[in-house]
CSV table of C-alpha atoms in Angstrom, one decimal:
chain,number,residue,atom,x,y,z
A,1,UNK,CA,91.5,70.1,110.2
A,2,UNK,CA,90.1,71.7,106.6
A,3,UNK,CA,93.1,71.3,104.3
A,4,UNK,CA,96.6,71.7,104.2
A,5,UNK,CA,98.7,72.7,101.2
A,6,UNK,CA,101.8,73.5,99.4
A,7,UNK,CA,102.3,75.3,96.6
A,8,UNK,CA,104.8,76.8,93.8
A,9,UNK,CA,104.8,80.1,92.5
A,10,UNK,CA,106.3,82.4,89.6
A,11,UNK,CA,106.0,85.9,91.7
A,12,UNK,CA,106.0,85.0,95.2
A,13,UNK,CA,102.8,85.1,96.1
A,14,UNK,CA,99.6,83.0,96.0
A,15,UNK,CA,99.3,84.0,92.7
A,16,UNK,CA,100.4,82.0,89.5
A,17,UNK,CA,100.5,79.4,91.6
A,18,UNK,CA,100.6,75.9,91.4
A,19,UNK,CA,99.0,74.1,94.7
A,20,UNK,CA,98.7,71.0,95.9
A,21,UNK,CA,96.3,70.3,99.1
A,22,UNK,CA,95.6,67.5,101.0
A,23,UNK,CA,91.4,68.0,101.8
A,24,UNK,CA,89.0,66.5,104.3
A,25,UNK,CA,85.5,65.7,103.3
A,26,UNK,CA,83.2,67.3,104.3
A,27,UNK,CA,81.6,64.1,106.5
A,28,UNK,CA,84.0,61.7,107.9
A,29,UNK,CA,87.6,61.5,107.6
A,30,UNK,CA,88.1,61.0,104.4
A,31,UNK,CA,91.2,63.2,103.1
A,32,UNK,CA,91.6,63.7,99.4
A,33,UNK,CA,94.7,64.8,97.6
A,34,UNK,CA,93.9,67.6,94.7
A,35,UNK,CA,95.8,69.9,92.0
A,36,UNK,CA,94.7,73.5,92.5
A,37,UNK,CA,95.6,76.3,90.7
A,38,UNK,CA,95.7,80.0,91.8
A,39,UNK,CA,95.2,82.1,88.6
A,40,UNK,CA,97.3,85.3,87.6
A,41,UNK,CA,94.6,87.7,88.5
A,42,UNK,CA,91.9,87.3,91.1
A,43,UNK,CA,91.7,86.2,94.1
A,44,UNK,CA,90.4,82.5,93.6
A,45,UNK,CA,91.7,79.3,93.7
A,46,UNK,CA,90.5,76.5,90.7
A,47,UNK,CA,91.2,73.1,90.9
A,48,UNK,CA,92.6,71.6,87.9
A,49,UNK,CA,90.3,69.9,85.1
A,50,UNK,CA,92.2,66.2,84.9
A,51,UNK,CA,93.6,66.1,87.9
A,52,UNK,CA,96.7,64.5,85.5
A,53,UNK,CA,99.9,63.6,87.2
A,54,UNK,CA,99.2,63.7,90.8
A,55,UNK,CA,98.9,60.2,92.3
A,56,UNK,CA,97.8,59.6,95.9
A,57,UNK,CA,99.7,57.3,97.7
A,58,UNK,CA,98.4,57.4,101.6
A,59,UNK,CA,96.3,59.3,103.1
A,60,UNK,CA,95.2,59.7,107.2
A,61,UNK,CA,93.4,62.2,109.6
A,62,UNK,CA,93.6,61.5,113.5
A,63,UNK,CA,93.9,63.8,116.3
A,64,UNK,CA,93.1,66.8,114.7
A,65,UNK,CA,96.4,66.3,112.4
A,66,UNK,CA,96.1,65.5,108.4
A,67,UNK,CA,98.6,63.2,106.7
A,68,UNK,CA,99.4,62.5,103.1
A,69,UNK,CA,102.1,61.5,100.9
A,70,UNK,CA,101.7,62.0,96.7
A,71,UNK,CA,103.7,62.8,93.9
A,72,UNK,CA,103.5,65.0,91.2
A,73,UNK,CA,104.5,64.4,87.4
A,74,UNK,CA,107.4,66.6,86.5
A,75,UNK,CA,106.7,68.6,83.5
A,76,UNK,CA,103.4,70.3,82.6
A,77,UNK,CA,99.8,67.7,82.1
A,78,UNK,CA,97.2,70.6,82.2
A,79,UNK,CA,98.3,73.6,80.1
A,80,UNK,CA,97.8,77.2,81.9
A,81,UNK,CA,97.1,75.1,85.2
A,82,UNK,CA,100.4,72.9,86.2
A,83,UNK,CA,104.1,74.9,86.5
A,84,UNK,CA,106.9,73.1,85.3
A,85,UNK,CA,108.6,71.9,88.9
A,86,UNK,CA,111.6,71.6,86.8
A,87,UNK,CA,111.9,75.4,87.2
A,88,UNK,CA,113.3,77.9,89.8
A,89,UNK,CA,109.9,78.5,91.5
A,90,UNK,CA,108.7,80.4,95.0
A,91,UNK,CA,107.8,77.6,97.3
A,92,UNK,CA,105.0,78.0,99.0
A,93,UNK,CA,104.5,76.4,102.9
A,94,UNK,CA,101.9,76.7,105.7
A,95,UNK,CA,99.0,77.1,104.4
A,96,UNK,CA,96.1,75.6,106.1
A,97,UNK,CA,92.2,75.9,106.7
A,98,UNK,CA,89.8,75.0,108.9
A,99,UNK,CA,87.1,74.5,106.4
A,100,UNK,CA,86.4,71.3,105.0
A,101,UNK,CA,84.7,69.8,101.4
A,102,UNK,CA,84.3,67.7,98.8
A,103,UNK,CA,87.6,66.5,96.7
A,104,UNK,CA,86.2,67.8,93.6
A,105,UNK,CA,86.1,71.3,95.0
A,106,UNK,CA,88.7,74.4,94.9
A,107,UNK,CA,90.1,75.2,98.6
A,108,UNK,CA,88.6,77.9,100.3
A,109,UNK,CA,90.7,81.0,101.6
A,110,UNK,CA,93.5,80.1,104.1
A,111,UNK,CA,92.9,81.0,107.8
A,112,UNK,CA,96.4,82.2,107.8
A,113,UNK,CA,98.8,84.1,105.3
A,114,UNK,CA,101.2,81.1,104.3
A,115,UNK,CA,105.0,81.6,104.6
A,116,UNK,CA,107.6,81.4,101.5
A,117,UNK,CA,111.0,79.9,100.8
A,118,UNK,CA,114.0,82.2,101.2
A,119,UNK,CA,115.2,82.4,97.1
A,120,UNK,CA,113.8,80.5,94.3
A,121,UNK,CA,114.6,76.7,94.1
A,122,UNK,CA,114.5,74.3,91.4
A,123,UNK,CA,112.6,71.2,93.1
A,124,UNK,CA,114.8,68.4,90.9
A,125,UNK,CA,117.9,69.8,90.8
A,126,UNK,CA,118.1,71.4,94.2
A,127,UNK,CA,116.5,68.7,96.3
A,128,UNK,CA,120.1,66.4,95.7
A,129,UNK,CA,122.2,69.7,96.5
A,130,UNK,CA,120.2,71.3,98.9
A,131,UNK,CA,117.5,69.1,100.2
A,132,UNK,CA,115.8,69.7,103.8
A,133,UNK,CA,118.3,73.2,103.5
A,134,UNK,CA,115.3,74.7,101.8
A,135,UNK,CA,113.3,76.7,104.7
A,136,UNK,CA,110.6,79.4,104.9
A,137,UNK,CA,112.0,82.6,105.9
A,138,UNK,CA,111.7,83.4,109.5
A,139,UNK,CA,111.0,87.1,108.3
A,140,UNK,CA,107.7,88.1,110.5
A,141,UNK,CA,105.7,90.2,107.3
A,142,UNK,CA,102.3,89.7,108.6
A,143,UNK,CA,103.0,91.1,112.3
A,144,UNK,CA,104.4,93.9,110.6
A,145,UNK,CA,101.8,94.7,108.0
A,146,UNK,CA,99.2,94.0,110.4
A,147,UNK,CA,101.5,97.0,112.9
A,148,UNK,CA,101.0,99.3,109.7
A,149,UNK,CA,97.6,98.6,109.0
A,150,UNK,CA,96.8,99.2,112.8
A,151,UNK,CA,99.0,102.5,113.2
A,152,UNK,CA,97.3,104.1,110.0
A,153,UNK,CA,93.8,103.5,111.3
A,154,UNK,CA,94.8,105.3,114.0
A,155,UNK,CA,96.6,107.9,112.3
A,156,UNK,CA,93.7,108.9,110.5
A,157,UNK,CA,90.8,107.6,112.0
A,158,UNK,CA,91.6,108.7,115.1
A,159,UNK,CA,94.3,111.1,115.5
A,160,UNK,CA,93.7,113.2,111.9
A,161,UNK,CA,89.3,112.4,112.1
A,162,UNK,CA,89.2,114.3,115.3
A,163,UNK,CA,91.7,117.1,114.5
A,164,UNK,CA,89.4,117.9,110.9
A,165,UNK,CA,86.4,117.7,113.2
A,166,UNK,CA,87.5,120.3,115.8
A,167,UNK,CA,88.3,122.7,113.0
A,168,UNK,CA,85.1,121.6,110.9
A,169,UNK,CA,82.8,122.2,113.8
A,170,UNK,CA,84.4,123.9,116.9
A,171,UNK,CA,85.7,127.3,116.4
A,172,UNK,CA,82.3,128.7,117.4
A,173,UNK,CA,81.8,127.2,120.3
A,174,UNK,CA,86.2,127.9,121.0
A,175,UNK,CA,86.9,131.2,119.9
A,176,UNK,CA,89.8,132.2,121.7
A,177,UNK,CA,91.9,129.4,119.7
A,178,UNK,CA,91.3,126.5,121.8
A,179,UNK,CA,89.8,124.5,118.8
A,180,UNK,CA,93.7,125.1,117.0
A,181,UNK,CA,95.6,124.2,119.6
A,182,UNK,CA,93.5,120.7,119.5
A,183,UNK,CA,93.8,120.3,116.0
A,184,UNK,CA,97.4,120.8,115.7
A,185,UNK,CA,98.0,118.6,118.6
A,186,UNK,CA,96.0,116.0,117.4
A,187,UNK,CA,97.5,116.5,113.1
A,188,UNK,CA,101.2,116.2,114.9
A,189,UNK,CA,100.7,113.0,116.6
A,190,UNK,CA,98.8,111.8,113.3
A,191,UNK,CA,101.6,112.9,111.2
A,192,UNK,CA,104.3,111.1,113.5
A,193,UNK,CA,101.8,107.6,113.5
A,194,UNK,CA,101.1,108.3,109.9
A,195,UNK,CA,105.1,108.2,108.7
A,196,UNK,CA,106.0,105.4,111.0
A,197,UNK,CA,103.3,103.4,109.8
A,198,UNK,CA,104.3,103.7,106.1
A,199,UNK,CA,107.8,102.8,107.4
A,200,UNK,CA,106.5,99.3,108.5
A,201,UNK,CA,105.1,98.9,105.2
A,202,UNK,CA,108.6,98.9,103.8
A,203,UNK,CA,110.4,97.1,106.6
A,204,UNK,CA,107.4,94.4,106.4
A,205,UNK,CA,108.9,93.8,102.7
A,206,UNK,CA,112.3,93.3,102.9
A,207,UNK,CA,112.6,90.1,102.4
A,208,UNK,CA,109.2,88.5,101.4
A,209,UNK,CA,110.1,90.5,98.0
A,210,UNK,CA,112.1,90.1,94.9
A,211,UNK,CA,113.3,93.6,95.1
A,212,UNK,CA,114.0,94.7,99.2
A,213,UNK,CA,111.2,96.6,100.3
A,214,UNK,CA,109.0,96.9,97.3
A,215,UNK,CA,105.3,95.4,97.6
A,216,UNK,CA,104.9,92.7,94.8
A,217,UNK,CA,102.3,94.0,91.9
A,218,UNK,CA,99.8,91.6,91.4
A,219,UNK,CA,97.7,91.3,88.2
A,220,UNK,CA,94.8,92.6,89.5
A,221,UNK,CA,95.9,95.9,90.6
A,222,UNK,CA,94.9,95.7,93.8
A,223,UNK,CA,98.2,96.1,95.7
A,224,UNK,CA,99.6,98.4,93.2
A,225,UNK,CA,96.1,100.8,94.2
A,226,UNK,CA,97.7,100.6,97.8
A,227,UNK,CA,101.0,101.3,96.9
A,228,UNK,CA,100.3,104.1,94.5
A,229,UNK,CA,97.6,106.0,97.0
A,230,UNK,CA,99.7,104.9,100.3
A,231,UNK,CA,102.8,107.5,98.3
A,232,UNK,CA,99.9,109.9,97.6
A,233,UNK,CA,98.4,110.5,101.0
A,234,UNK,CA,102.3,110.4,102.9
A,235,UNK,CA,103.2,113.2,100.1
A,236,UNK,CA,99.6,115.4,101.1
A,237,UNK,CA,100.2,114.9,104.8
A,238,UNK,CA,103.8,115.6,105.0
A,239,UNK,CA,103.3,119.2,102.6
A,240,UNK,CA,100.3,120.0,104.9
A,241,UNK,CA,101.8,120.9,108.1
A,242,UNK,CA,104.8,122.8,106.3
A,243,UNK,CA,102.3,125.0,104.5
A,244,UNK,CA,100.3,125.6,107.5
A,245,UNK,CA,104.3,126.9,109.3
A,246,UNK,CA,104.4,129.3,106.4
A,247,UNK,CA,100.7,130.9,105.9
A,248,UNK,CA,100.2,134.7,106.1
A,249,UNK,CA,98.4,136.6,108.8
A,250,UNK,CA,95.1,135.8,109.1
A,251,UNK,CA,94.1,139.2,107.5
A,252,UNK,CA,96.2,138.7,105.0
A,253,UNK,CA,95.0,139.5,101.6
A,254,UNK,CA,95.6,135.8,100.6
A,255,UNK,CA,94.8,134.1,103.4
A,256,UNK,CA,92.2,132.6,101.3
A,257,UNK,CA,94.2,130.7,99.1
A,258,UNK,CA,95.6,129.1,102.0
A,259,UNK,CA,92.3,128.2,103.8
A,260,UNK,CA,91.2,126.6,100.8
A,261,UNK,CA,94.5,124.9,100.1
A,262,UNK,CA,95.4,123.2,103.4
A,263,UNK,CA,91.8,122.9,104.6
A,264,UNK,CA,90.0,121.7,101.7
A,265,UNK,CA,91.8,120.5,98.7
A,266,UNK,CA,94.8,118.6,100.8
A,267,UNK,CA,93.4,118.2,103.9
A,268,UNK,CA,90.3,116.7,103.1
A,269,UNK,CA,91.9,114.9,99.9
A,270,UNK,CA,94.1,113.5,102.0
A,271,UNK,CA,91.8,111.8,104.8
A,272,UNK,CA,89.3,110.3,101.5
A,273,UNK,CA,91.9,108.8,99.9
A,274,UNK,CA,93.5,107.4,103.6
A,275,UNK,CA,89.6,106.3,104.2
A,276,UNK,CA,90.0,104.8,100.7
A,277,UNK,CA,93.2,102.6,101.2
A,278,UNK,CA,92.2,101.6,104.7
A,279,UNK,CA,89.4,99.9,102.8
A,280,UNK,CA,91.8,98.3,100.4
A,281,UNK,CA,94.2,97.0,102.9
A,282,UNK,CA,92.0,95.5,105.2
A,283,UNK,CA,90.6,93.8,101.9
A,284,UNK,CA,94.4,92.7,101.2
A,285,UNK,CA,94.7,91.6,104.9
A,286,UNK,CA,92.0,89.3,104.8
A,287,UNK,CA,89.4,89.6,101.9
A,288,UNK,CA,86.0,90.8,102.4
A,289,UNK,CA,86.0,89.9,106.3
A,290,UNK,CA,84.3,91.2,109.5
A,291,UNK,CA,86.5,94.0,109.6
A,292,UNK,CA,86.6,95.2,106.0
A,293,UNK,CA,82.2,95.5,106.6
A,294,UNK,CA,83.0,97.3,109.9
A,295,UNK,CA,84.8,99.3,108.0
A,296,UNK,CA,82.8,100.3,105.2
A,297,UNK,CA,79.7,101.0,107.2
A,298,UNK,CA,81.6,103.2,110.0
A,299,UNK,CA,82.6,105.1,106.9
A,300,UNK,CA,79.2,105.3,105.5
A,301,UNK,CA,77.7,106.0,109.0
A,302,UNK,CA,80.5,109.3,109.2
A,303,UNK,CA,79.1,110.5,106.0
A,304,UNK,CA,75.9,110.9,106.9
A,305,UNK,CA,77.3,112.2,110.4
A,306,UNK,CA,79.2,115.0,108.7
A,307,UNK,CA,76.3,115.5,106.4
A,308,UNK,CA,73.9,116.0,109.3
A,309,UNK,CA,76.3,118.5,111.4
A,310,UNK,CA,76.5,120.2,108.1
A,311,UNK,CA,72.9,120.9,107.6
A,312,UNK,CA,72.6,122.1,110.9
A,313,UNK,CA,75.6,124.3,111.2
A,314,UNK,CA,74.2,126.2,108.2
A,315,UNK,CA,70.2,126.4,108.8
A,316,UNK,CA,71.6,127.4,112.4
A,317,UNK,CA,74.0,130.1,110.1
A,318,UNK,CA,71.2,131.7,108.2
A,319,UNK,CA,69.0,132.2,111.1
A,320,UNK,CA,71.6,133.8,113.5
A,321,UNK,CA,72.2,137.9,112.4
A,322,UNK,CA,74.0,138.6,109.1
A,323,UNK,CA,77.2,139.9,111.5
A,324,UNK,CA,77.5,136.8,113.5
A,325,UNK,CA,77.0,134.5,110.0
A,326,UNK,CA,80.7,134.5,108.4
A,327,UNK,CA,81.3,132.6,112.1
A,328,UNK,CA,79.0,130.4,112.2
A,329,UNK,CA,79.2,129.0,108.7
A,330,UNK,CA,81.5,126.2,107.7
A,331,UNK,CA,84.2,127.2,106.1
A,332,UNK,CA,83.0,126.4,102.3
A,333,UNK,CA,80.2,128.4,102.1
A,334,UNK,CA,81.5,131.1,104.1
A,335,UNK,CA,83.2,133.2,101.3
A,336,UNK,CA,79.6,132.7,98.9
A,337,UNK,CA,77.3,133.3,101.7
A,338,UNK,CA,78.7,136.3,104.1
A,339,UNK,CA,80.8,138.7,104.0
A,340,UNK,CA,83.8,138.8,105.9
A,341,UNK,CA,84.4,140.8,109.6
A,342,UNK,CA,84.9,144.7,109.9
A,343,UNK,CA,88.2,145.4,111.5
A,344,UNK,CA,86.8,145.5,114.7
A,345,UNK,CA,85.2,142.2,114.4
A,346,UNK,CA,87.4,138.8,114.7
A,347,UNK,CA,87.1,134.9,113.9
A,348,UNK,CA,90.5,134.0,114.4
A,349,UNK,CA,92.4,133.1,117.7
A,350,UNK,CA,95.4,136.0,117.4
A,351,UNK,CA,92.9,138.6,117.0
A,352,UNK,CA,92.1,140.6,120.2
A,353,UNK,CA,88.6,142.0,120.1
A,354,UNK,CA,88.0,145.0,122.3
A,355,UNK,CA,89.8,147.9,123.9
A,356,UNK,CA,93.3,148.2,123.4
A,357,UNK,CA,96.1,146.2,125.7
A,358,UNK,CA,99.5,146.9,127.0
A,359,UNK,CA,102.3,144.6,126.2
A,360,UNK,CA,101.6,143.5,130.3
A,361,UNK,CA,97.5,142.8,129.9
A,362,UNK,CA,96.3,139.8,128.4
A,363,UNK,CA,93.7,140.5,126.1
A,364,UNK,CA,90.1,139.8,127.1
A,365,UNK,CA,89.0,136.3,126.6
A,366,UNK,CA,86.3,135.8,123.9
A,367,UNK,CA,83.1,134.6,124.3
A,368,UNK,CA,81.3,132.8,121.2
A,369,UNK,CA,78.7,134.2,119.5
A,370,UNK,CA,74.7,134.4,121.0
A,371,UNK,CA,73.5,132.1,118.4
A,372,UNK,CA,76.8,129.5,118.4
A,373,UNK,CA,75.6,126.3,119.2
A,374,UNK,CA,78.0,125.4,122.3
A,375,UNK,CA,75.7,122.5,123.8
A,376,UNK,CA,75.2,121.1,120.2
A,377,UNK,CA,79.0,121.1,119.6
A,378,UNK,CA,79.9,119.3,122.5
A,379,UNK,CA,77.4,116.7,122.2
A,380,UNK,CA,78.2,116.1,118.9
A,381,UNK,CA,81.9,116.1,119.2
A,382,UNK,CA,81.8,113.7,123.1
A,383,UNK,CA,79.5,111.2,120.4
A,384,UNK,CA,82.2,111.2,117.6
A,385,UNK,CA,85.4,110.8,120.0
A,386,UNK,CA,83.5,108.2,121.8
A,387,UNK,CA,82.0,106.1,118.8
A,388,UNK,CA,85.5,106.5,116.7
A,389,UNK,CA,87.6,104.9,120.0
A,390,UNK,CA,85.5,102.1,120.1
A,391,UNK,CA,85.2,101.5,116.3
A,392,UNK,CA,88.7,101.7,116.3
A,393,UNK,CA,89.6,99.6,119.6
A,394,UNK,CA,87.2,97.1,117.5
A,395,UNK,CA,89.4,97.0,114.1
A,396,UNK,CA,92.3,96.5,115.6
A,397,UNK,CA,91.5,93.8,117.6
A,398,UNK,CA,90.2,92.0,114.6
A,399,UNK,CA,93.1,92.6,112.6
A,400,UNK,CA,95.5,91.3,115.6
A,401,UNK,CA,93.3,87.9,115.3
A,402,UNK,CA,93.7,87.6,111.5
């Protein structure tokens, strides 16, 4: 019982728009007709300086409903903020707020994503040929974007956060291989949630768009950001997993190279770029809401997090024996601040420490090192699990109410 408006538009979307609204005031029930215009970059709506060539005819609110009737000169009054309607434009239906306000003020954001017509329509000519004919399409984009943004939060939130974390932080405390069997289980079912998700993305656009499937680029470059990194991070997580099936042995001369590949530079490139455009779609979901902030300080509060286990991790390091160090250490300081294991030492899960076994025997489980931190690890990794659900359970409620 705020506003409710129509609009025309050059690209489809709410912006370069033309908009018309019928307003309540902000006391009473007083409804106001009033030119808006939705500018080519931005997201803002102004209203129109004259307010030429829109005349009000009636006007009503009761029950909760709004009611007008106006017209609208043809051709352009105000220069850069009328469309010509004599023109094949996007029209523009459903869109509706709660939020009331004076006449003389622009229309704040829309409670939900308005729908669009099916092709471009000349409002003269094709209301005699085509008339009531010209309908929204029935295509359901927002349930499907809001399916993507909800399965990538929980590709790499959930799924991918907790794999990095159990090979960030675990292998001490799990050194007969446990922490890589958790990881890879964890980096397969994000991969999987991951590619569907950027399938929806597709699927949501093919048919709100001029071209099947391809996102609309908006001045501002906001969704093109989106579109660009969304290609970035499916590349990175797609070549991770096949690069992990063809590494060498794990005393393999070279075995460095791939550590620092697919642990550091895609791994962890990938997740803070996916952090990144999480942030930006939940922005183009729904602006700066409750769930962008929610966002923004969970990943602020998982810096620090991350900082913190780092700091102790490595005082905890440098105060255990100098043989013991190279396990304890994370993994980026581990080649500048210890040396690597004799022979007869081991930090990976296929190495067998101990006395030799026959093909029969299975080798001797491991136990972690005197100074690991086992209590500390599982503390720290029962608080993360349990924080990231809930944070997670959280944004995706919120998204399903936008």
């Amino acid at each position: 019982d705020g506003w409710v408006a129509i609009g025309f538009s050059t690209s489809k979307s709410m912006y370069d728009a033309d908009v018309f609204a019928c307003k309540r005031e902000s006391t009473g029930d007083t409804v106001n007709v009033i030119d808006t215009w939705n500018p080519s970059s931005g997201r803002t709506n102004n209203i129109d300086n004259t307010q030429s060539g829109i005349c009000q005819h009636s006007t009503e609110y009761s029950e909760g409903r709004i009611k007008c009737t106006f017209s609208r000169y043809i051709d352009v009054l105000d220069i850069d903020q009328d469309l010509n309607l004599n023109t094949t434009l996007w029209q523009i239906y459903d869109a509706v707020s709660d939020s009331r306000g004076s006449g003389s003020a622009s229309l704040s954001k829309h409670s939900r994503t308005p729908v669009t017509s099916d092709d471009r329509y000349n409002l003269v000519i094709d209301a005699l040929t085509v008339g009531r004919n010209i309908t929204p399409t029935d295509w359901p984009r927002d349930e499907l974007i809001k399916t993507h943004g909800i399965l990538m939060i929980t590709a790499w939130i959930l799924l991918a956060g907790t794999g990095i974390f159990f090979a960030s932080w675990m292998k001490p405390t799990l050194p007969n291989g446990e922490w890589f069997q958790v990881h890879r289980a964890f980096m397969i079912a994000s991969l999987f949630t991951g590619v569907v998700g950027f399938v929806f993305a597709f699927i949501a656009n093919a048919k709100n768009t001029e071209v099947a499937g391809i996102i609309n680029f908006n001045p501002d470059g906001v969704n093109t950001t989106h579109f660009a990194f969304g290609w970035i991070i499916i590349v990175l997580q797609i070549a991770n997993p096949i690069i992990a099936i063809f590494r060498c042995s794990p005393k393999g001369e070279r075995r460095w190279i791939f550590n620092l590949l697919h642990g550091h530079f895609i791994g962890i490139a990938a997740e803070i770029l996916a952090i990144t455009n999480i942030s930006i779609g939940l922005y183009l979901i729904n602006g700066f809401s409750t769930a962008f902030w929610l966002f923004i300080v969970f990943d602020v509060s998982l810096l620090a997090f991350q900082g913190f286990l780092f700091i102790v991790y490595t005082i905890n390091a440098f105060r255990a024996p100098e043989q013991d160090r190279h396990v304890l250490l994370h993994s980026t300081l581990r080649s500048t601040f210890s040396s690597p294991p004799t022979s007869g030492e081991s930090v990976e899960m296929s190495d067998v420490k101990g006395k030799e076994t026959t093909k029969s025997e299975k080798p001797a489980k491991k136990k972690p090192v005197k100074d690991a931190p086992v209590v500390f690890s599982w503390i720290s990794a029962s608080l993360y699990m349990v924080i990231v659900t809930v944070i997670v359970v959280i944004l995706i409620v919120l998204i399903a109410l936008i």
